[in-house]
Amino acid sequence: MAVGLLLLGLLAAGVVLATRAKVEATYRQVLLAVELQGAPSPERLAGQGARWRERGVGALLFPVDGLADGEARARAQVLDVPLFLFWQHDPVPAEIAQALAEAQQAGLEVLLVGGVRRAGPPVAAPAPAGTGTAGAPPDWAKAGGPQIALIELEGSPFWADAARQAPHRAVVAHWVPPEAWAAYQGPQGARARLARYFRAVRERQVRVVVVPIGPDDGEGFVFLEQLAEHLEAMGYRLGSVPSVPPFGASPLARALMGAGVGSGLWLLGGLVRPGRAPAWVRGRTPAILLGLLAAGGAVVPFLPQVLPLGSAVSGRAWVAWLAAVAFPLGAVLVSAAWGLRLGPGALRGLGPGDALLGLLLGTLISVGGGLLVAGLLSSREALLRLELFRGVKAMHLVPPLLAALALLPEPLGHWLPDRRRAGADKGRSSARPAWLQAGLGVAGLLALGLLVVYYVGRTGNELVPVPQWERVLRDRIEEVLGVRPRFKELLGHGALVAGLMVLSGRVSAQGRSGPGTAREQAQDRLVRADLLGRALLVLGSVGQLSVVNTFAHLHQPLSLIFQRVGLGMVGGAAVGWVLGAGLRWGLARWERGAAGRAARQW
């Protein structure tokens, strides 16, 4: 029954995502906007507007302060290009209505309004009639008014709130602050700028691209032509951007997907066997509790939003987060069960080809979780990044932690006592003082903590920015492959395949005959290989959670998501094959050397 409910949930997610794919296929118009550099005289701009329009330019970024400047207004009138009114502070609603009225009096057409917060918070002022209230779109954002341009990466909550009130008038724009262009200078600067714009349009649903250009900037106009030609070659049409139609899951579809998540949690509980994990994760008890939470989230859409139990959005978000945690964990545990029997009985090793099948099996489970996450949260607001998947950093921590608790206690329980006995037999306690052992332990914990901080900080590239060399590498990979696989998936999938290969090779030490000391040493090597293989599987959970997280990028086109996941799996399999073969060779060589030394001692 649980499998049937899971399949029903996946079917409901497929219906929602098919609708989303249709919306993405038709949302292919891009508006080029020019940001005029300097303050040239209107005479120098004669004919520039017509030249820009021929190359597909549809708007002129115009600072709102320029409406009070007669020469700035004259430049805009000479260019005769619709305006993108741009604020560098959060305006009060009355300012927007006033600016639109001033532009109309000057004979200027306003196509877009938007801006960034680059100053202090605005002074609060009462909103006059017709400027909008909480939950109701203002008059200027209604049908026929200017569109709301959401500046990604540099935007402000004010414009995001305005877009939530009128999502039918919202569009995502890409504007680069002047100080950021310092990183795009030099012989490869234009190439890097083009890659930045292409990535914004293709990966993040950006549909307004702002390009800085001077009045006599021949090089800048060539860049503008290259950008327009490449966008058209990629299948985009230049011109005004239409509204995104509303779409999303119905309450019934959400309930089915919530039931699918709960079923997945129930099945996950069956993978955690007694005796293989700490007491608090044994049996189906955690799966029952998490399944009840998922079912509660699935019922939320049927309840009035005025009840204190939560809203449809919060319910969907909770269920999606549970899926984002549970399915990668289930993928790792299923892959581990593919490599060895988790239950009582003899260990069973698999070959390298079977290790790749284990990766495929685990990735399919993670893709199922990603489909449920995307189906639950996909909507017009999510495509415009007005709704985001929350809990990303916790999602990156919980699956590896739970995987470690499920897979590592057993080999650690064998390895630590053996290590203590070996140290006592060889007198290592006297050779290594206690203070040195304590210092090494503290250093190891500190290094592990710094690694975790770096790992979490790289999620979203917020706390730890992407270094310049990695940006260049990303651009080169995209030029070759078209779509860049995520590095977390390359490394995580590689660790998973290598772990399965190590586990499949460790059985060679099992059942060796010989003197007691030789058998004990062979068993010790077996335990170490088992611990190494399982530790690599824990690292492999990073690749699986990255698969689900890729689907949680709700603004990215589904076609690109599937390409990225596929390339990540293929590239990770190749990395894992090389790493696993190297580790198996090293372990076999170490085993032969240790066996020879034991035989000579006997």
XYZ file of C-alpha atoms in Angstrom:
602
model
C 0.000 0.000 0.000
C 2.827 2.379 0.868
C 4.403 1.819 -2.543
C 1.044 2.474 -4.219
C 0.589 5.775 -2.372
C 4.125 6.775 -3.290
C 3.430 6.091 -6.957
C 0.187 8.094 -6.772
C 2.115 11.000 -5.280
C 4.688 10.820 -8.072
C 1.890 10.726 -10.647
C 0.310 13.859 -9.136
C 3.711 15.564 -9.169
C 4.149 14.612 -12.825
C 0.857 16.277 -13.759
C 1.860 19.507 -11.987
C 5.330 19.523 -13.525
C 3.930 18.886 -17.009
C 1.909 22.103 -16.656
C 4.999 23.926 -15.420
C 7.016 22.657 -18.398
C 4.392 24.051 -20.798
C 4.576 27.461 -19.106
C 8.377 27.443 -19.298
C 8.284 26.471 -22.984
C 6.193 29.527 -23.881
C 7.959 31.992 -21.559
C 10.852 32.728 -23.939
C 10.736 36.493 -24.540
C 13.664 38.616 -23.353
C 13.719 42.411 -23.108
C 17.065 44.145 -23.609
C 17.410 47.366 -21.583
C 20.257 49.831 -21.994
C 21.853 51.721 -19.099
C 23.332 54.897 -20.577
C 26.783 55.705 -19.177
C 27.782 59.276 -18.430
C 25.778 62.408 -19.163
C 26.138 63.130 -22.893
C 24.344 66.030 -24.497
C 21.080 65.217 -26.268
C 22.650 66.161 -29.610
C 25.232 63.343 -29.315
C 22.418 60.828 -28.913
C 20.650 61.621 -32.187
C 19.964 58.368 -33.998
C 21.176 56.161 -31.126
C 17.675 55.147 -30.087
C 16.780 53.899 -33.568
C 20.061 51.985 -33.730
C 19.346 50.352 -30.371
C 15.810 49.433 -31.335
C 17.062 47.745 -34.511
C 19.222 45.524 -32.335
C 16.290 44.571 -30.088
C 16.604 47.119 -27.276
C 13.192 47.702 -25.724
C 13.859 49.918 -22.691
C 16.182 52.555 -21.263
C 17.126 52.273 -17.593
C 16.347 55.755 -16.269
C 17.126 56.816 -12.677
C 13.991 58.275 -11.163
C 15.951 61.338 -10.016
C 16.399 62.210 -13.695
C 12.736 63.188 -13.955
C 13.632 66.398 -12.137
C 16.582 67.038 -14.482
C 15.598 68.787 -17.717
C 18.681 67.592 -19.614
C 18.130 63.983 -18.526
C 14.519 64.195 -19.714
C 15.711 65.628 -23.022
C 18.114 62.690 -23.482
C 15.270 60.237 -22.916
C 13.045 62.118 -25.377
C 15.744 62.072 -28.057
C 16.359 58.353 -27.640
C 12.597 57.674 -27.825
C 12.865 54.332 -26.000
C 10.392 53.274 -23.271
C 11.720 53.807 -19.770
C 12.676 51.450 -16.997
C 12.206 53.788 -14.014
C 14.891 52.838 -11.523
C 15.057 53.602 -7.787
C 18.185 53.150 -5.657
C 16.175 53.292 -2.453
C 12.880 51.839 -1.308
C 10.204 54.372 -2.269
C 6.937 54.945 -0.503
C 3.927 54.122 -2.726
C 3.141 57.785 -3.348
C 6.554 58.287 -4.976
C 5.814 55.708 -7.657
C 2.489 57.251 -8.594
C 4.080 60.711 -8.670
C 7.006 59.548 -10.839
C 4.640 57.930 -13.327
C 2.609 61.128 -13.532
C 5.751 63.220 -14.147
C 6.924 60.863 -16.891
C 3.535 61.050 -18.578
C 3.609 64.860 -18.459
C 7.047 64.794 -20.133
C 5.722 62.536 -22.908
C 7.801 59.534 -21.773
C 6.446 55.989 -21.840
C 7.205 53.909 -18.750
C 7.461 50.185 -19.398
C 9.074 48.983 -16.148
C 9.500 50.113 -12.564
C 11.905 48.640 -10.036
C 15.102 49.210 -8.172
C 17.487 48.214 -5.433
C 18.052 49.202 -1.839
C 21.361 51.034 -1.740
C 20.462 53.590 0.909
C 18.807 53.617 4.309
C 15.211 52.538 4.870
C 12.570 54.954 3.570
C 10.562 57.176 5.814
C 7.148 55.642 6.326
C 4.249 57.604 4.914
C 0.542 56.881 4.610
C -0.421 55.398 1.263
C -2.847 57.681 -0.597
C -5.914 56.211 -2.228
C -5.072 54.214 -5.312
C -1.456 53.513 -4.363
C -2.137 50.061 -2.990
C -2.805 48.419 0.355
C -1.668 45.167 1.890
C -2.818 42.285 -0.300
C -4.283 44.524 -3.039
C -2.323 45.598 -6.125
C -1.847 49.350 -6.577
C -3.465 51.135 -9.489
C -0.164 51.545 -11.349
C 0.397 47.759 -11.297
C -2.967 46.834 -12.729
C -3.561 45.794 -16.324
C -2.022 48.287 -18.719
C 0.387 49.741 -16.134
C 4.151 49.239 -15.979
C 5.616 45.877 -15.108
C 7.449 45.352 -11.806
C 11.083 44.459 -12.451
C 12.540 42.309 -9.677
C 16.299 42.904 -9.652
C 17.768 39.525 -8.765
C 20.682 39.354 -6.307
C 20.491 43.111 -5.680
C 16.773 43.631 -5.138
C 14.793 44.832 -2.145
C 11.847 43.496 -0.096
C 9.752 46.485 -1.147
C 9.589 45.471 -4.800
C 9.155 41.811 -3.879
C 6.117 42.720 -1.759
C 4.718 44.811 -4.604
C 5.177 41.868 -6.987
C 3.393 39.511 -4.584
C 0.404 41.863 -4.704
C 0.480 41.854 -8.514
C 2.339 38.727 -9.735
C 0.725 39.095 -13.159
C 2.837 42.252 -13.651
C 6.142 40.886 -12.303
C 9.262 40.030 -14.294
C 12.803 39.148 -13.167
C 15.597 41.511 -14.270
C 19.388 41.290 -14.165
C 21.278 44.475 -13.348
C 24.952 44.583 -12.422
C 26.110 47.333 -10.024
C 28.838 49.547 -11.502
C 31.391 48.453 -8.894
C 30.855 44.801 -9.834
C 32.058 45.353 -13.398
C 35.652 45.489 -12.116
C 35.677 41.688 -12.204
C 34.791 41.729 -15.923
C 37.700 43.732 -17.288
C 40.637 42.492 -19.316
C 40.955 40.395 -22.468
C 38.379 37.816 -21.326
C 36.006 40.354 -19.762
C 33.426 40.401 -22.575
C 33.382 36.607 -22.658
C 32.725 36.439 -18.918
C 29.979 39.067 -19.183
C 28.230 37.137 -21.939
C 28.404 33.957 -19.846
C 26.887 35.812 -16.898
C 23.949 37.097 -18.954
C 23.341 33.736 -20.649
C 23.342 31.972 -17.287
C 20.843 34.455 -15.870
C 18.447 34.058 -18.787
C 18.746 30.305 -19.222
C 18.969 29.165 -15.584
C 17.064 31.754 -13.538
C 14.160 32.885 -15.736
C 15.608 36.396 -16.086
C 13.648 38.149 -18.813
C 14.970 41.728 -18.578
C 18.713 42.168 -19.174
C 20.274 45.559 -18.446
C 23.403 46.317 -20.498
C 25.557 49.397 -19.752
C 26.676 51.276 -22.866
C 28.106 54.712 -23.644
C 26.946 57.172 -26.347
C 29.949 56.522 -28.620
C 30.841 53.098 -27.263
C 31.503 51.059 -30.377
C 32.825 48.136 -28.359
C 29.752 48.228 -26.141
C 27.428 48.174 -29.161
C 29.309 45.176 -30.564
C 28.795 43.446 -27.231
C 25.095 44.315 -27.381
C 24.862 42.799 -30.877
C 26.643 39.635 -29.726
C 24.306 39.292 -26.768
C 21.209 39.710 -28.950
C 22.459 37.262 -31.587
C 23.337 34.614 -29.015
C 19.988 34.939 -27.251
C 18.155 34.514 -30.553
C 20.358 31.542 -31.403
C 19.384 29.991 -28.042
C 15.724 30.192 -29.060
C 14.691 33.348 -27.203
C 12.688 36.152 -28.800
C 13.563 39.784 -28.190
C 10.735 42.080 -27.191
C 8.290 42.867 -24.421
C 7.842 40.172 -21.784
C 4.353 38.690 -21.281
C 2.847 37.852 -17.911
C 3.407 34.430 -16.415
C 0.069 32.576 -16.227
C -0.903 31.172 -12.828
C -0.223 27.477 -12.278
C 0.384 25.082 -9.401
C -0.889 21.999 -7.628
C -4.539 21.636 -6.694
C -5.430 20.716 -3.089
C -6.107 17.133 -4.158
C -2.726 16.876 -5.915
C -1.016 18.309 -2.835
C -2.739 15.766 -0.634
C -1.634 12.905 -2.901
C 1.931 14.189 -2.938
C 1.861 14.601 0.846
C 0.670 11.022 1.167
C 3.494 9.986 -1.161
C 6.028 11.697 1.089
C 4.542 10.005 4.150
C 4.737 6.635 2.374
C 8.363 7.290 1.518
C 9.072 7.986 5.181
C 7.310 4.758 6.162
C 9.419 2.783 3.700
C 12.532 4.540 4.989
C 11.771 3.234 8.477
C 11.992 -0.287 7.128
C 15.602 0.305 6.062
C 16.745 1.097 9.607
C 17.057 -2.336 11.181
C 17.384 -3.020 14.939
C 20.966 -3.451 16.040
C 22.363 -1.376 13.186
C 21.678 2.118 14.562
C 21.258 3.924 17.905
C 18.100 3.159 19.837
C 16.367 6.411 18.952
C 16.365 5.613 15.219
C 15.497 1.920 15.446
C 12.412 0.384 13.896
C 9.542 2.265 12.303
C 8.844 4.674 15.163
C 10.588 7.690 13.562
C 8.961 6.911 10.214
C 5.529 6.820 11.831
C 6.083 10.187 13.518
C 7.451 11.827 10.367
C 4.695 10.228 8.304
C 2.090 11.790 10.569
C 3.768 15.183 10.085
C 3.718 14.732 6.317
C 0.063 13.685 6.379
C -0.774 16.736 8.496
C 0.932 18.974 5.975
C -1.018 17.322 3.158
C -4.333 18.102 4.882
C -3.462 21.764 5.432
C -4.610 22.900 1.929
C -8.155 21.797 2.790
C -8.273 24.020 5.887
C -9.158 27.732 5.863
C -6.033 29.819 6.035
C -7.443 31.792 8.958
C -6.974 28.814 11.280
C -3.822 28.885 13.421
C -2.805 25.453 12.097
C -0.950 27.028 9.198
C -1.461 28.038 5.596
C -1.327 26.044 2.396
C 2.120 27.470 1.646
C 3.578 26.593 5.056
C 2.056 23.096 4.908
C 3.521 22.443 1.470
C 6.889 23.786 2.606
C 7.029 21.433 5.608
C 6.124 18.387 3.548
C 8.643 19.362 0.854
C 11.408 19.758 3.442
C 10.648 16.324 4.888
C 10.895 14.849 1.402
C 14.161 16.700 0.788
C 15.644 15.079 3.901
C 14.103 11.599 3.760
C 14.614 10.633 0.122
C 18.391 11.299 -0.050
C 18.803 9.340 3.177
C 16.723 6.504 1.748
C 18.826 6.611 -1.436
C 22.052 6.115 0.527
C 20.615 3.318 2.666
C 19.226 1.500 -0.378
C 22.599 1.863 -2.121
C 24.293 0.510 0.999
C 21.893 -2.436 1.059
C 22.788 -3.002 -2.601
C 26.456 -3.229 -1.645
C 26.054 -5.381 1.456
C 23.346 -7.006 3.543
C 22.364 -4.659 6.371
C 20.565 -7.466 8.183
C 22.095 -10.506 9.889
C 23.893 -12.998 7.684
C 26.961 -13.265 5.540
C 28.369 -10.226 3.781
C 27.920 -10.202 0.036
C 30.289 -8.284 -2.214
C 29.450 -6.827 -5.626
C 31.559 -5.938 -8.617
C 32.382 -2.439 -9.942
C 29.531 -2.609 -12.456
C 27.111 -3.319 -9.662
C 28.458 -0.270 -7.837
C 27.330 1.865 -10.772
C 23.923 0.186 -10.618
C 23.810 1.072 -6.924
C 24.425 4.724 -7.847
C 21.653 4.582 -10.449
C 19.226 3.038 -7.956
C 19.979 5.641 -5.290
C 19.775 8.524 -7.766
C 16.370 7.351 -9.002
C 15.099 7.469 -5.404
C 16.483 10.994 -4.979
C 14.928 12.062 -8.279
C 11.589 10.783 -6.960
C 12.023 12.973 -3.881
C 12.975 15.902 -6.075
C 9.858 15.447 -8.199
C 7.680 15.520 -5.070
C 9.431 18.665 -3.803
C 9.056 20.415 -7.157
C 5.449 19.282 -7.549
C 4.471 20.543 -4.110
C 6.102 23.968 -4.458
C 5.922 24.830 -8.178
C 3.854 27.943 -8.892
C 3.998 31.242 -10.725
C 5.330 32.897 -7.574
C 8.072 30.279 -7.244
C 9.110 30.736 -10.886
C 9.472 34.471 -10.203
C 11.385 33.691 -6.964
C 8.699 35.296 -4.828
C 8.459 31.961 -2.990
C 11.623 30.047 -2.122
C 12.453 26.620 -0.763
C 13.344 27.173 2.891
C 15.637 25.179 5.150
C 18.379 24.571 2.585
C 21.240 24.616 5.093
C 19.457 22.211 7.456
C 18.699 19.993 4.470
C 22.427 19.814 3.702
C 23.252 18.726 7.250
C 20.516 16.297 8.308
C 20.881 13.499 5.685
C 24.676 13.068 6.157
C 24.219 13.091 9.932
C 21.451 10.485 9.849
C 23.374 8.396 7.318
C 26.383 8.418 9.649
C 24.210 7.329 12.577
C 22.740 4.488 10.516
C 25.924 3.190 8.841
C 28.947 3.930 11.052
C 28.173 2.636 14.593
C 28.699 -1.043 13.681
C 32.182 -0.764 12.086
C 33.225 1.807 14.693
C 32.132 -0.624 17.405
C 34.611 -3.169 16.012
C 37.396 -0.806 15.007
C 37.787 1.265 18.185
C 38.292 -1.680 20.592
C 40.707 -3.308 18.141
C 42.664 -0.089 17.902
C 42.860 0.212 21.674
C 44.071 -3.360 22.042
C 46.651 -2.931 19.293
C 47.913 0.240 20.920
C 48.201 -1.440 24.305
C 50.020 -4.477 22.846
C 52.610 -2.324 21.106
C 53.043 0.076 23.966
C 51.826 3.064 21.956
C 50.448 4.739 25.039
C 53.988 5.304 26.310
C 55.297 6.376 22.902
C 52.540 8.977 22.451
C 51.902 11.109 25.544
C 48.336 11.776 26.659
C 48.640 15.506 26.014
C 49.675 14.791 22.413
C 46.739 12.447 21.894
C 44.367 15.053 23.324
C 45.893 17.749 21.129
C 45.521 15.620 18.015
C 41.893 14.932 18.930
C 41.137 18.629 19.394
C 42.882 19.483 16.115
C 40.874 16.830 14.311
C 37.589 18.117 15.728
C 38.559 21.693 14.831
C 39.394 20.691 11.260
C 36.092 18.808 10.989
C 34.204 21.843 12.338
C 35.865 24.177 9.831
C 35.043 21.751 7.029
C 31.381 21.655 8.085
C 31.253 25.473 8.287
C 32.742 25.762 4.808
C 30.367 23.113 3.467
C 27.282 24.820 4.912
C 28.571 28.259 3.927
C 28.839 27.206 0.304
C 25.109 26.399 0.140
C 23.698 29.356 -1.726
C 27.189 30.911 -2.026
C 26.200 33.426 0.655
C 28.562 32.983 3.608
C 31.419 31.679 1.447
C 31.459 33.335 -1.999
C 32.551 31.478 -5.110
C 36.247 32.218 -5.839
C 37.204 33.696 -9.181
C 39.018 30.580 -10.403
C 35.883 28.514 -9.804
C 33.758 31.026 -11.725
C 36.112 30.684 -14.697
C 35.984 26.887 -14.408
C 32.180 26.955 -14.329
C 32.082 29.096 -17.459
C 34.432 26.743 -19.318
C 32.417 23.668 -18.337
C 29.222 25.344 -19.539
C 30.848 26.220 -22.852
C 31.801 22.568 -23.386
C 28.742 20.761 -21.990
C 26.069 23.435 -22.331
C 24.887 22.735 -18.772
C 27.205 22.604 -15.779
C 26.757 19.625 -13.427
C 26.884 20.546 -9.749
C 30.220 19.879 -8.084
C 28.465 18.431 -5.021
C 26.972 15.744 -7.232
C 30.269 14.976 -8.971
C 32.044 14.530 -5.633
C 29.122 12.947 -3.780
C 28.290 10.431 -6.512
C 31.989 9.669 -6.844
C 32.220 8.942 -3.107
C 29.128 6.707 -3.296
C 30.500 4.603 -6.174
C 33.932 4.403 -4.546
C 32.350 3.328 -1.251
C 30.390 0.556 -2.939
C 33.537 -0.607 -4.751
C 35.501 -0.662 -1.494
C 32.727 -2.638 0.193
C 32.673 -5.114 -2.698
C 36.436 -5.663 -2.432
C 36.699 -5.994 1.316
C 35.354 -9.569 1.366
C 38.646 -10.867 -0.027
C 40.049 -10.786 3.493
C 37.141 -12.750 4.926
C 37.578 -16.399 5.672
C 41.381 -16.432 5.443
C 43.081 -19.420 6.997
C 46.307 -19.268 8.927
C 47.617 -18.664 12.390
C 45.580 -16.765 14.933
C 47.606 -13.591 14.553
C 47.201 -13.644 10.764
C 43.460 -14.206 11.033
C 43.161 -11.372 13.550
C 45.091 -9.024 11.282
C 42.961 -10.050 8.294
C 39.821 -9.384 10.321
C 41.242 -6.007 11.357
C 41.834 -5.104 7.708
C 38.305 -6.196 6.899
C 36.893 -3.913 9.569
C 38.965 -0.975 8.341
C 37.845 -1.479 4.746
C 34.249 -1.768 5.948
C 34.586 1.483 7.880
C 36.167 3.269 4.899
C 33.463 2.057 2.524
C 30.642 3.121 4.808
C 32.276 6.506 5.463
C 32.381 7.067 1.703
C 28.685 6.177 1.519
C 27.994 8.854 4.138
C 29.837 11.364 1.945
C 27.775 10.044 -0.957
C 24.654 11.404 0.750
C 25.882 14.880 -0.252
C 25.443 13.973 -3.914
C 21.980 12.543 -3.308
C 20.724 15.553 -1.361
C 22.182 17.779 -4.077
C 19.948 15.988 -6.599
C 16.857 16.872 -4.559
C 18.171 20.391 -4.005
C 18.546 20.809 -7.766
C 14.816 20.146 -8.135
C 14.200 22.605 -5.290
C 15.560 25.401 -7.528
C 11.980 26.169 -8.491
C 12.881 28.999 -10.858
C 15.107 26.837 -13.066
C 13.641 25.196 -16.179
C 12.852 21.513 -15.742
C 14.720 20.590 -18.916
C 17.902 22.116 -17.508
C 17.375 20.371 -14.142
C 17.160 16.923 -15.768
C 20.242 17.640 -17.894
C 22.186 18.754 -14.838
C 21.190 15.690 -12.806
C 22.072 13.357 -15.696
C 25.473 14.937 -16.284
C 26.174 14.892 -12.551
C 25.419 11.186 -12.365
C 27.570 10.328 -15.394
C 30.461 12.512 -14.241
C 30.181 11.257 -10.658
C 30.191 7.655 -11.869
C 33.424 8.304 -13.758
C 35.026 10.000 -10.738
C 33.874 7.181 -8.467
C 35.133 4.477 -10.810
C 38.642 5.982 -10.827
C 38.645 6.673 -7.074
C 37.208 3.260 -6.208
C 39.672 1.423 -8.424
C 42.542 3.328 -6.812
C 41.330 2.600 -3.295
C 40.783 -1.089 -4.025
C 44.264 -1.351 -5.508
C 45.756 0.386 -2.495
C 43.848 -1.795 -0.024
C 44.811 -4.975 -1.876
C 48.469 -3.956 -1.916
C 48.368 -3.085 1.757
C 46.659 -6.413 2.530
C 49.283 -8.438 0.650
C 52.100 -6.623 2.429
C 50.496 -7.115 5.831
C 49.818 -10.801 5.137
C 53.438 -11.344 4.101
C 54.746 -9.693 7.255
C 52.395 -11.792 9.413
C 53.546 -15.007 7.728
C 57.213 -14.158 8.259
C 56.573 -13.396 11.935
C 54.789 -16.727 12.387
